[in-house]
Amino acid sequence: MKKILFMIPTLDQGGAEKVLVNLVNNMDKEKYDITVLTLFGGGINRQFLKPHVKNGYCIKRIFPGNSKFFCLFSPRFLFKYFIKEKYDIIVSYLEGPTARIVSGCTDEDTKLVSWIHVQQETKSEVTAAFRSFREADKCYKRFDKTICVSNYVKKNFTDNFRDINNVEVLYNTNETEKIQELSKEPVDDYAFYDGKKTVISIGTLKKSKGFDRLVRIHKRLIDEGVLHNIIVLGRGPEKENLKQLIEKNGVTDSFRLLGYNTNPYKYIRNSDLFVCASFAEGFSTAATESLIVGTPVVTVDVSGMKEMLGEHNEYGIVTENDEDSLYSGIKMLLTDDNKYNYYEEKASERGKFFNTKSTVNSVQEMLDSL
């Protein structure tokens, strides 16, 4: 049995956190002895780990400036301090702090894997959790394999680290059957029963998710007589700013922030359209989940979306990453029934591609090949 450690900063509400739980829960427990170690304790997704998956944390609570604090110490020191047991494989399941720590492993018998989830266009972005680009380059070269969640993310990574060649793409794991089953649950607190179409967006309430431009697009469409509702699932630091923007635009009755929910799938199924307004993504978990339950997707062009929806909008609408283009895409599906019906059918068709078994098998094959 291979002893494998997955390390990630937290198990909070993010997409990488969710798909890690999906992955380890579905790996062969007769073949792998799996531990999930987080830098910080707590996290909403920790409760969903299956009993056979061991888990722990390094520090009880997250604290401001932790990345800079960790940079005071060498990767080798941090690895020795935080990771006490011997493993056959150690996976840093998110770029940044855990990659730096895992790279400090000196055991030649332990294979190291780095998992990159987000698009990082510049050298300053890829070095945010490191002392310098030189250190980041040195750390990432320590890994036996680097996994990227999309070809877009892979291109970013290899453009920045040109001498690292052991890089491949593996798509995220979604529990498709579970998603479909949970999506059928009734939505007792559903915000809108007024007959208008409902748009849903999901994610941490932070600036990079672009929810502010979704508020402005909503107001613009309402003023043009395209009546609809928008609900957003998630929590985060931009909540109060978004509430003020919603009030300023006079759309408090039709644009609702519903907070975090452990079953977003029932909301997605009961909505007419999923929208991603992000400035950056890796491979959107929420968009994938929308396809799985058959809800059409309109998104700006961020990492992974054209891989998911097709280079020529075969399975959903991918617009330029600006407010006017996203407005046009949303308006088209809210007002053109023929287009909407077409993409509703295509969403269900594409959703079948992201089945649990194939993505888990791909990961297991990669780990076995090390």
XYZ file of C-alpha atoms in Angstrom:
370
model
C 0.000 0.000 0.000
C 1.380 3.401 -1.001
C 1.437 6.007 1.731
C 0.439 9.381 0.254
C 0.248 12.834 1.834
C -1.756 15.644 0.237
C -0.907 19.087 1.613
C -3.047 22.197 1.082
C -3.288 25.533 2.969
C -6.905 25.057 4.122
C -10.050 23.024 3.483
C -12.267 26.104 3.303
C -14.877 26.911 0.630
C -12.625 27.178 -2.449
C -12.808 25.026 -5.562
C -9.379 23.402 -5.107
C -10.345 22.427 -1.575
C -13.576 20.836 -2.755
C -12.033 18.849 -5.601
C -9.243 17.581 -3.333
C -11.887 16.136 -1.009
C -13.639 14.612 -4.043
C -10.381 13.065 -5.216
C -9.164 11.489 -1.961
C -12.649 10.220 -1.084
C -12.790 8.274 -4.352
C -9.244 6.901 -4.554
C -8.761 3.174 -3.979
C -8.553 2.805 -0.189
C -7.205 -0.744 -0.532
C -4.283 0.556 -2.579
C -3.479 3.932 -0.976
C -3.055 5.056 2.635
C -4.079 8.725 2.324
C -3.542 11.680 4.644
C -4.697 15.262 4.030
C -2.638 17.816 5.940
C -3.640 21.488 5.993
C -1.451 24.375 7.041
C -4.354 25.779 9.038
C -7.173 24.102 10.974
C -10.914 24.254 10.386
C -12.412 24.680 6.943
C -15.937 23.914 5.768
C -14.831 21.074 3.480
C -13.033 19.083 6.178
C -16.345 17.577 7.330
C -16.812 15.908 3.943
C -13.665 13.770 4.126
C -14.550 10.082 4.367
C -13.541 8.249 7.574
C -10.714 6.309 5.918
C -8.926 9.544 4.920
C -6.636 10.669 7.732
C -6.405 14.407 8.255
C -4.658 16.955 10.400
C -3.362 20.520 10.472
C -0.102 22.316 11.251
C -1.364 25.544 12.840
C -4.762 25.950 14.481
C -5.765 29.297 12.966
C -4.854 31.233 9.828
C -3.120 34.540 10.472
C -2.466 37.649 8.321
C 0.810 37.726 6.429
C 1.439 34.019 6.891
C 3.166 33.611 3.497
C 5.734 36.276 4.383
C 6.172 34.745 7.821
C 6.930 31.317 6.345
C 9.502 32.924 4.052
C 11.579 33.726 7.140
C 12.402 30.022 7.280
C 13.902 27.711 4.682
C 11.759 25.077 2.904
C 13.889 22.336 4.488
C 13.297 23.707 8.008
C 9.528 24.054 7.435
C 9.248 20.549 6.000
C 11.073 19.036 8.950
C 8.984 21.079 11.402
C 5.554 20.299 9.922
C 5.873 16.833 8.356
C 6.971 14.210 10.847
C 6.164 10.935 9.065
C 7.702 9.249 6.042
C 5.567 9.007 2.877
C 5.998 7.337 -0.492
C 4.467 10.349 -2.265
C 3.832 13.895 -1.054
C 1.540 16.161 -3.067
C 1.334 19.924 -2.680
C -2.229 20.357 -3.894
C -2.041 24.120 -4.361
C 0.631 26.477 -5.637
C 2.451 28.710 -3.167
C 3.157 28.040 0.530
C 2.615 24.272 0.506
C 4.722 23.890 -2.660
C 7.551 25.720 -0.919
C 7.244 23.523 2.177
C 6.987 20.201 0.305
C 10.016 21.103 -1.826
C 12.042 20.993 1.400
C 11.799 17.185 1.553
C 15.281 15.638 1.427
C 14.271 11.949 1.392
C 15.310 10.612 -2.018
C 12.824 7.735 -1.691
C 9.855 10.137 -1.475
C 8.330 11.282 -4.753
C 7.067 14.894 -4.867
C 4.137 16.268 -6.870
C 3.117 19.906 -7.264
C -0.482 20.710 -8.294
C -1.110 24.099 -9.934
C -4.712 25.333 -9.839
C -4.727 28.986 -10.876
C -3.615 30.990 -13.875
C -0.450 32.923 -13.053
C 0.496 35.238 -15.886
C 3.547 36.976 -14.447
C 6.675 36.153 -12.487
C 5.401 38.264 -9.591
C 2.270 36.097 -9.387
C 4.155 32.793 -9.328
C 6.598 34.058 -6.685
C 4.049 35.525 -4.256
C 4.741 32.867 -1.593
C 8.497 32.647 -2.227
C 11.468 34.827 -1.340
C 12.270 35.388 -5.013
C 11.702 33.968 -8.478
C 15.044 32.216 -8.177
C 13.851 30.424 -5.044
C 10.512 29.523 -6.677
C 12.337 28.066 -9.675
C 14.635 26.063 -7.420
C 11.688 24.752 -5.365
C 9.550 23.700 -8.329
C 12.538 21.875 -9.863
C 12.560 19.652 -6.776
C 9.267 18.062 -7.819
C 9.143 14.809 -9.769
C 5.907 15.869 -11.452
C 3.893 19.063 -11.836
C 0.167 18.749 -12.523
C -1.889 21.628 -13.962
C -5.686 21.697 -13.971
C -5.956 23.048 -17.520
C -3.827 23.638 -20.602
C -4.123 27.384 -19.982
C -2.641 26.968 -16.490
C 0.077 24.708 -17.917
C 1.040 27.343 -20.500
C 1.295 30.014 -17.788
C 3.459 27.763 -15.647
C 5.809 26.633 -18.418
C 6.125 30.182 -19.776
C 7.440 31.244 -16.389
C 9.465 28.111 -15.593
C 10.944 27.211 -18.968
C 13.352 24.561 -17.677
C 10.675 22.414 -16.000
C 9.504 19.707 -18.378
C 7.714 17.118 -16.221
C 4.376 18.962 -16.501
C 1.018 17.470 -17.486
C -2.687 18.318 -17.332
C -5.229 16.397 -15.248
C -8.780 17.656 -14.868
C -10.421 18.113 -11.474
C -12.486 15.378 -9.852
C -16.197 15.982 -9.397
C -18.515 13.523 -7.665
C -20.960 13.458 -10.550
C -23.498 11.000 -9.155
C -23.540 12.762 -5.788
C -23.945 16.162 -7.473
C -26.876 14.937 -9.549
C -28.549 13.341 -6.536
C -28.115 16.375 -4.258
C -29.333 18.695 -7.012
C -32.775 17.065 -6.758
C -33.277 18.156 -3.155
C -36.016 20.786 -2.702
C -34.953 24.403 -2.311
C -37.073 25.481 0.636
C -35.366 28.870 0.990
C -35.157 29.610 -2.712
C -35.213 33.363 -3.136
C -37.372 33.741 -6.229
C -40.689 32.285 -7.271
C -41.853 35.199 -9.374
C -41.709 33.548 -12.807
C -38.608 35.422 -13.963
C -35.469 33.633 -15.092
C -32.810 33.201 -12.428
C -29.068 33.572 -12.967
C -26.688 32.002 -10.458
C -23.032 32.663 -9.716
C -20.897 30.944 -7.086
C -17.586 31.728 -5.412
C -15.737 33.428 -2.613
C -16.831 37.056 -2.383
C -13.514 38.602 -3.391
C -12.527 41.099 -6.068
C -11.047 38.533 -8.456
C -14.462 36.884 -8.873
C -15.899 39.975 -10.586
C -19.255 40.003 -8.805
C -19.269 43.801 -8.917
C -19.468 43.785 -12.713
C -22.259 41.223 -12.480
C -24.238 43.725 -10.376
C -23.723 46.422 -13.012
C -24.688 44.060 -15.855
C -27.828 43.085 -13.949
C -28.826 46.733 -13.491
C -28.178 47.446 -17.185
C -30.393 44.558 -18.287
C -33.163 45.477 -15.850
C -33.167 49.039 -17.209
C -33.561 47.608 -20.722
C -36.584 45.585 -19.645
C -34.804 42.213 -19.513
C -36.315 41.176 -16.194
C -34.520 38.420 -14.275
C -33.077 37.602 -10.870
C -29.493 36.915 -9.818
C -28.402 34.889 -6.792
C -24.840 34.514 -5.569
C -23.670 31.712 -3.287
C -20.512 32.339 -1.273
C -19.003 34.361 1.514
C -15.928 36.527 1.710
C -14.326 39.922 2.342
C -16.241 41.781 -0.393
C -19.685 41.063 1.053
C -20.315 44.537 2.487
C -18.993 46.310 -0.616
C -21.254 44.188 -2.806
C -24.263 44.869 -0.583
C -23.619 48.609 -0.898
C -23.267 48.320 -4.680
C -26.527 46.372 -4.903
C -28.322 49.026 -2.824
C -26.751 51.859 -4.838
C -28.085 50.333 -8.058
C -31.529 49.802 -6.574
C -31.643 46.043 -7.256
C -31.986 44.650 -3.728
C -35.197 42.832 -4.714
C -33.624 41.011 -7.656
C -29.942 40.530 -6.759
C -29.439 38.417 -3.646
C -26.341 37.303 -1.756
C -27.389 33.989 -0.198
C -24.143 33.127 1.603
C -22.372 29.776 1.602
C -24.381 26.561 1.239
C -23.088 23.010 1.502
C -25.460 21.965 -1.291
C -25.131 24.520 -4.102
C -26.276 21.957 -6.683
C -29.985 22.309 -5.887
C -29.687 26.053 -6.476
C -27.857 25.483 -9.757
C -30.501 23.029 -10.993
C -33.311 25.453 -10.077
C -31.583 28.326 -11.877
C -31.796 28.996 -15.593
C -28.221 30.123 -16.172
C -24.805 29.930 -14.488
C -22.465 32.896 -14.967
C -18.752 33.209 -14.240
C -17.572 36.848 -14.138
C -14.075 36.142 -12.740
C -10.924 37.986 -13.722
C -8.960 34.747 -13.216
C -9.698 31.064 -12.633
C -7.911 27.722 -12.829
C -10.550 25.245 -13.969
C -13.874 26.403 -12.568
C -15.443 23.815 -10.275
C -18.772 25.650 -10.196
C -18.996 25.841 -13.998
C -18.261 22.114 -14.251
C -20.962 21.373 -11.665
C -23.422 23.456 -13.670
C -22.823 21.329 -16.759
C -23.232 18.159 -14.711
C -26.748 19.208 -13.634
C -27.584 20.567 -17.108
C -27.617 24.321 -16.445
C -26.252 26.428 -19.356
C -23.057 28.410 -18.743
C -22.031 31.923 -19.802
C -18.503 32.875 -18.798
C -15.718 35.290 -19.529
C -12.592 33.823 -21.089
C -10.507 32.652 -18.149
C -8.323 29.590 -17.745
C -9.978 26.309 -18.680
C -13.250 27.680 -20.027
C -12.571 27.012 -23.702
C -11.371 23.524 -22.799
C -14.621 23.017 -20.925
C -17.049 24.672 -23.356
C -15.244 24.413 -26.688
C -13.082 26.735 -28.736
C -16.133 27.850 -30.721
C -18.806 27.908 -27.991
C -19.946 24.358 -28.725
C -21.180 23.672 -25.162
C -21.596 27.131 -23.637
C -20.881 30.815 -24.187
C -17.324 32.089 -23.619
C -17.045 35.854 -24.038
C -14.098 38.237 -23.958
C -13.080 39.030 -20.394
C -14.736 42.429 -20.201
C -18.032 43.719 -18.884
C -19.658 44.589 -22.231
C -18.938 41.180 -23.734
C -20.270 39.332 -20.693
C -23.388 41.541 -20.742
C -24.015 40.551 -24.384
C -23.602 36.843 -23.643
C -25.986 36.904 -20.688
C -28.532 38.979 -22.600
C -28.498 36.562 -25.527
C -29.400 33.543 -23.408
C -31.980 35.461 -21.388
C -33.792 36.723 -24.474
C -33.259 34.112 -27.231
C -35.245 30.962 -26.409
C -33.809 28.991 -29.321
C -30.238 29.707 -28.225
C -31.126 28.928 -24.632
C -32.713 25.573 -25.486
C -29.688 24.657 -27.609
C -27.205 25.355 -24.810
C -29.375 23.667 -22.201
C -29.147 20.462 -24.244
C -25.413 20.932 -24.852
C -24.752 21.518 -21.140
C -26.182 18.113 -20.258
C -24.208 16.511 -23.063
C -20.914 18.051 -21.949
C -21.563 17.303 -18.272
C -21.211 13.571 -18.972
C -17.547 14.128 -19.855
C -16.629 15.024 -16.266
C -17.340 11.685 -14.609
C -15.710 10.741 -11.323
C -14.219 7.412 -12.353
C -12.160 8.646 -15.304
C -10.613 11.628 -13.482
C -9.710 9.548 -10.401
C -8.222 6.790 -12.554
C -6.056 9.343 -14.351
C -4.661 10.595 -11.041
C -4.023 7.082 -9.758
C -2.212 6.156 -12.976
C -0.031 9.261 -12.620
C 0.840 8.437 -9.003
C 1.611 4.802 -9.866
C 3.961 5.908 -12.640
C 6.242 7.901 -10.314
